[in-house]
């Protein structure tokens, strides 16, 4: 793919920041965190990652540091519209403009296309709850994309 953008997608880090994640996310142009940082220290590690970061509050993000995190976020990267929320059941019904829907919460990797929309849950990077720990790397190139699941 020429003229591509790499987007790291991670969720449910639950108070942990592992150097292994940094190795896998190195070289990404953007980073998306779908919530459940759980601690300010973990939140600060991602905020200081050095690339643009899109993030939302998860059900375990409490305290003063989490008050200003949005419950959902809509944004554009590379001409594509993203909708980010922690729990997929909190997705709004009108997603007309969204190309990619990113969520976490379940700790299980999910990837599917439906009605010209791409749904991605990168899984949990800290505790797979019966599934492998993982994150995802989304690569955009024009109207094409590819998704890589990274098993941790």
mmCIF file of C-alpha atoms in Angstrom:
data_model
loop_
_atom_site.group_PDB
_atom_site.id
_atom_site.type_symbol
_atom_site.label_atom_id
_atom_site.label_comp_id
_atom_site.label_asym_id
_atom_site.label_seq_id
_atom_site.Cartn_x
_atom_site.Cartn_y
_atom_site.Cartn_z
ATOM 1 C CA UNK A 1 0.000 0.000 0.000
ATOM 2 C CA UNK A 2 1.380 3.393 -0.958
ATOM 3 C CA UNK A 3 0.575 6.598 0.943
ATOM 4 C CA UNK A 4 -0.761 4.671 3.875
ATOM 5 C CA UNK A 5 -1.545 5.585 7.470
ATOM 6 C CA UNK A 6 -1.133 3.228 10.394
ATOM 7 C CA UNK A 7 -3.530 3.502 13.322
ATOM 8 C CA UNK A 8 -2.904 1.626 16.560
ATOM 9 C CA UNK A 9 -6.092 0.506 18.315
ATOM 10 C CA UNK A 10 -5.993 -0.609 21.949
ATOM 11 C CA UNK A 11 -8.505 -1.015 24.768
ATOM 12 C CA UNK A 12 -8.988 -2.246 28.309
ATOM 13 C CA UNK A 13 -5.418 -1.709 29.477
ATOM 14 C CA UNK A 14 -6.612 -1.716 33.113
ATOM 15 C CA UNK A 15 -3.877 0.268 34.816
ATOM 16 C CA UNK A 16 -0.964 -1.391 33.067
ATOM 17 C CA UNK A 17 1.440 -0.020 30.459
ATOM 18 C CA UNK A 18 3.718 -2.606 28.903
ATOM 19 C CA UNK A 19 6.767 -1.800 26.785
ATOM 20 C CA UNK A 20 5.647 -4.627 24.501
ATOM 21 C CA UNK A 21 2.679 -2.477 23.460
ATOM 22 C CA UNK A 22 5.005 0.394 22.649
ATOM 23 C CA UNK A 23 7.040 -1.872 20.349
ATOM 24 C CA UNK A 24 3.925 -2.926 18.437
ATOM 25 C CA UNK A 25 2.521 0.604 18.244
ATOM 26 C CA UNK A 26 5.821 2.192 17.231
ATOM 27 C CA UNK A 27 5.512 3.554 13.704
ATOM 28 C CA UNK A 28 1.789 4.260 13.996
ATOM 29 C CA UNK A 29 0.610 7.687 12.889
ATOM 30 C CA UNK A 30 -2.374 7.732 15.268
ATOM 31 C CA UNK A 31 -3.465 5.920 18.403
ATOM 32 C CA UNK A 32 -7.018 5.056 19.468
ATOM 33 C CA UNK A 33 -7.801 3.895 23.030
ATOM 34 C CA UNK A 34 -11.341 2.575 23.561
ATOM 35 C CA UNK A 35 -11.386 3.119 27.319
ATOM 36 C CA UNK A 36 -10.659 1.453 30.653
ATOM 37 C CA UNK A 37 -7.298 3.035 31.373
ATOM 38 C CA UNK A 38 -8.311 2.545 35.062
ATOM 39 C CA UNK A 39 -5.522 4.709 36.514
ATOM 40 C CA UNK A 40 -4.213 8.188 35.899
ATOM 41 C CA UNK A 41 -0.692 6.793 35.480
ATOM 42 C CA UNK A 42 -1.871 4.550 32.632
ATOM 43 C CA UNK A 43 -3.862 7.415 31.099
ATOM 44 C CA UNK A 44 -0.791 9.691 31.255
ATOM 45 C CA UNK A 45 1.415 7.057 29.581
ATOM 46 C CA UNK A 46 -0.893 7.004 26.571
ATOM 47 C CA UNK A 47 -1.311 10.798 26.494
ATOM 48 C CA UNK A 48 2.481 11.131 26.344
ATOM 49 C CA UNK A 49 2.912 8.533 23.605
ATOM 50 C CA UNK A 50 3.977 11.197 21.113
ATOM 51 C CA UNK A 51 1.350 10.762 18.380
ATOM 52 C CA UNK A 52 -2.237 12.031 18.060
ATOM 53 C CA UNK A 53 -4.461 10.114 20.488
ATOM 54 C CA UNK A 54 -8.226 9.615 20.374
ATOM 55 C CA UNK A 55 -9.711 8.188 23.558
ATOM 56 C CA UNK A 56 -12.933 7.676 25.484
ATOM 57 C CA UNK A 57 -13.879 6.891 29.069
ATOM 58 C CA UNK A 58 -14.530 3.276 29.985
ATOM 59 C CA UNK A 59 -16.781 1.952 32.741
ATOM 60 C CA UNK A 60 -13.727 1.574 35.040
ATOM 61 C CA UNK A 61 -12.322 5.059 34.412
ATOM 62 C CA UNK A 62 -13.134 6.978 37.576
ATOM 63 C CA UNK A 63 -11.633 9.893 39.440
ATOM 64 C CA UNK A 64 -10.817 13.486 38.634
ATOM 65 C CA UNK A 65 -8.415 12.532 35.837
ATOM 66 C CA UNK A 66 -11.250 10.786 33.926
ATOM 67 C CA UNK A 67 -13.958 13.445 34.302
ATOM 68 C CA UNK A 68 -13.153 15.161 31.014
ATOM 69 C CA UNK A 69 -12.851 11.996 28.943
ATOM 70 C CA UNK A 70 -15.798 11.790 26.536
ATOM 71 C CA UNK A 71 -18.182 8.823 26.581
ATOM 72 C CA UNK A 72 -18.038 8.722 22.795
ATOM 73 C CA UNK A 73 -16.101 10.513 20.108
ATOM 74 C CA UNK A 74 -16.486 11.037 16.371
ATOM 75 C CA UNK A 75 -13.428 12.099 14.351
ATOM 76 C CA UNK A 76 -11.799 11.838 10.920
ATOM 77 C CA UNK A 77 -8.495 10.294 9.892
ATOM 78 C CA UNK A 78 -7.383 9.996 6.276
ATOM 79 C CA UNK A 79 -10.768 11.009 4.904
ATOM 80 C CA UNK A 80 -12.575 8.320 6.936
ATOM 81 C CA UNK A 81 -15.004 8.938 9.793
ATOM 82 C CA UNK A 82 -14.534 7.033 13.035
ATOM 83 C CA UNK A 83 -16.942 6.601 15.925
ATOM 84 C CA UNK A 84 -15.332 5.543 19.204
ATOM 85 C CA UNK A 85 -17.152 4.272 22.311
ATOM 86 C CA UNK A 86 -16.191 1.905 25.120
ATOM 87 C CA UNK A 87 -19.260 -0.363 25.105
ATOM 88 C CA UNK A 88 -20.741 -1.342 21.729
ATOM 89 C CA UNK A 89 -24.227 -1.240 23.252
ATOM 90 C CA UNK A 90 -23.770 2.515 23.674
ATOM 91 C CA UNK A 91 -23.416 3.031 19.911
ATOM 92 C CA UNK A 92 -26.071 5.441 18.641
ATOM 93 C CA UNK A 93 -28.579 4.210 16.119
ATOM 94 C CA UNK A 94 -27.728 6.887 13.548
ATOM 95 C CA UNK A 95 -24.246 6.071 12.332
ATOM 96 C CA UNK A 96 -24.810 7.327 8.806
ATOM 97 C CA UNK A 97 -21.496 9.158 8.609
ATOM 98 C CA UNK A 98 -19.296 6.532 10.276
ATOM 99 C CA UNK A 99 -16.956 4.316 8.268
ATOM 100 C CA UNK A 100 -15.281 2.644 11.266
ATOM 101 C CA UNK A 101 -16.841 1.869 14.652
ATOM 102 C CA UNK A 102 -14.311 1.181 17.386
ATOM 103 C CA UNK A 103 -15.226 -0.209 20.809
ATOM 104 C CA UNK A 104 -13.838 -2.290 23.675
ATOM 105 C CA UNK A 105 -15.328 -3.481 26.991
ATOM 106 C CA UNK A 106 -15.832 -7.189 26.246
ATOM 107 C CA UNK A 107 -12.096 -8.058 26.202
ATOM 108 C CA UNK A 108 -12.759 -10.152 23.069
ATOM 109 C CA UNK A 109 -11.389 -9.325 19.628
ATOM 110 C CA UNK A 110 -14.143 -8.548 17.136
ATOM 111 C CA UNK A 111 -13.902 -7.577 13.481
ATOM 112 C CA UNK A 112 -16.714 -7.546 10.944
ATOM 113 C CA UNK A 113 -18.272 -5.462 8.176
ATOM 114 C CA UNK A 114 -21.983 -4.713 8.064
ATOM 115 C CA UNK A 115 -23.932 -2.189 5.982
ATOM 116 C CA UNK A 116 -20.697 -0.655 4.614
ATOM 117 C CA UNK A 117 -19.330 -0.087 8.110
ATOM 118 C CA UNK A 118 -16.329 -1.726 9.775
ATOM 119 C CA UNK A 119 -16.697 -2.777 13.425
ATOM 120 C CA UNK A 120 -13.516 -3.317 15.450
ATOM 121 C CA UNK A 121 -12.888 -4.357 19.034
ATOM 122 C CA UNK A 122 -9.117 -4.826 19.475
ATOM 123 C CA UNK A 123 -9.661 -7.065 22.507
ATOM 124 C CA UNK A 124 -8.019 -6.374 25.844
ATOM 125 C CA UNK A 125 -4.314 -5.647 25.963
ATOM 126 C CA UNK A 126 -4.174 -6.634 29.644
ATOM 127 C CA UNK A 127 -6.619 -9.503 30.285
ATOM 128 C CA UNK A 128 -8.216 -11.536 27.524
ATOM 129 C CA UNK A 129 -10.890 -13.125 29.763
ATOM 130 C CA UNK A 130 -10.728 -16.383 27.861
ATOM 131 C CA UNK A 131 -9.476 -14.772 24.654
ATOM 132 C CA UNK A 132 -5.864 -13.902 23.819
ATOM 133 C CA UNK A 133 -4.613 -10.494 24.912
ATOM 134 C CA UNK A 134 -4.416 -8.325 21.812
ATOM 135 C CA UNK A 135 -4.374 -4.958 20.116
ATOM 136 C CA UNK A 136 -4.967 -4.065 16.465
ATOM 137 C CA UNK A 137 -3.213 -2.114 13.727
ATOM 138 C CA UNK A 138 -5.464 -0.553 11.089
ATOM 139 C CA UNK A 139 -3.778 0.548 7.868
ATOM 140 C CA UNK A 140 -5.585 2.998 5.576
ATOM 141 C CA UNK A 141 -4.645 3.620 1.953
ATOM 142 C CA UNK A 142 -7.175 5.655 -0.001
ATOM 143 C CA UNK A 143 -10.435 3.706 0.092
ATOM 144 C CA UNK A 144 -8.684 0.467 1.045
ATOM 145 C CA UNK A 145 -7.840 -0.777 4.506
ATOM 146 C CA UNK A 146 -6.299 -3.759 6.225
ATOM 147 C CA UNK A 147 -6.503 -4.841 9.848
ATOM 148 C CA UNK A 148 -3.888 -6.816 11.730
ATOM 149 C CA UNK A 149 -4.637 -8.409 15.086
ATOM 150 C CA UNK A 150 -1.520 -8.429 17.255
ATOM 151 C CA UNK A 151 -1.554 -11.231 19.828
ATOM 152 C CA UNK A 152 0.334 -10.206 22.958
#
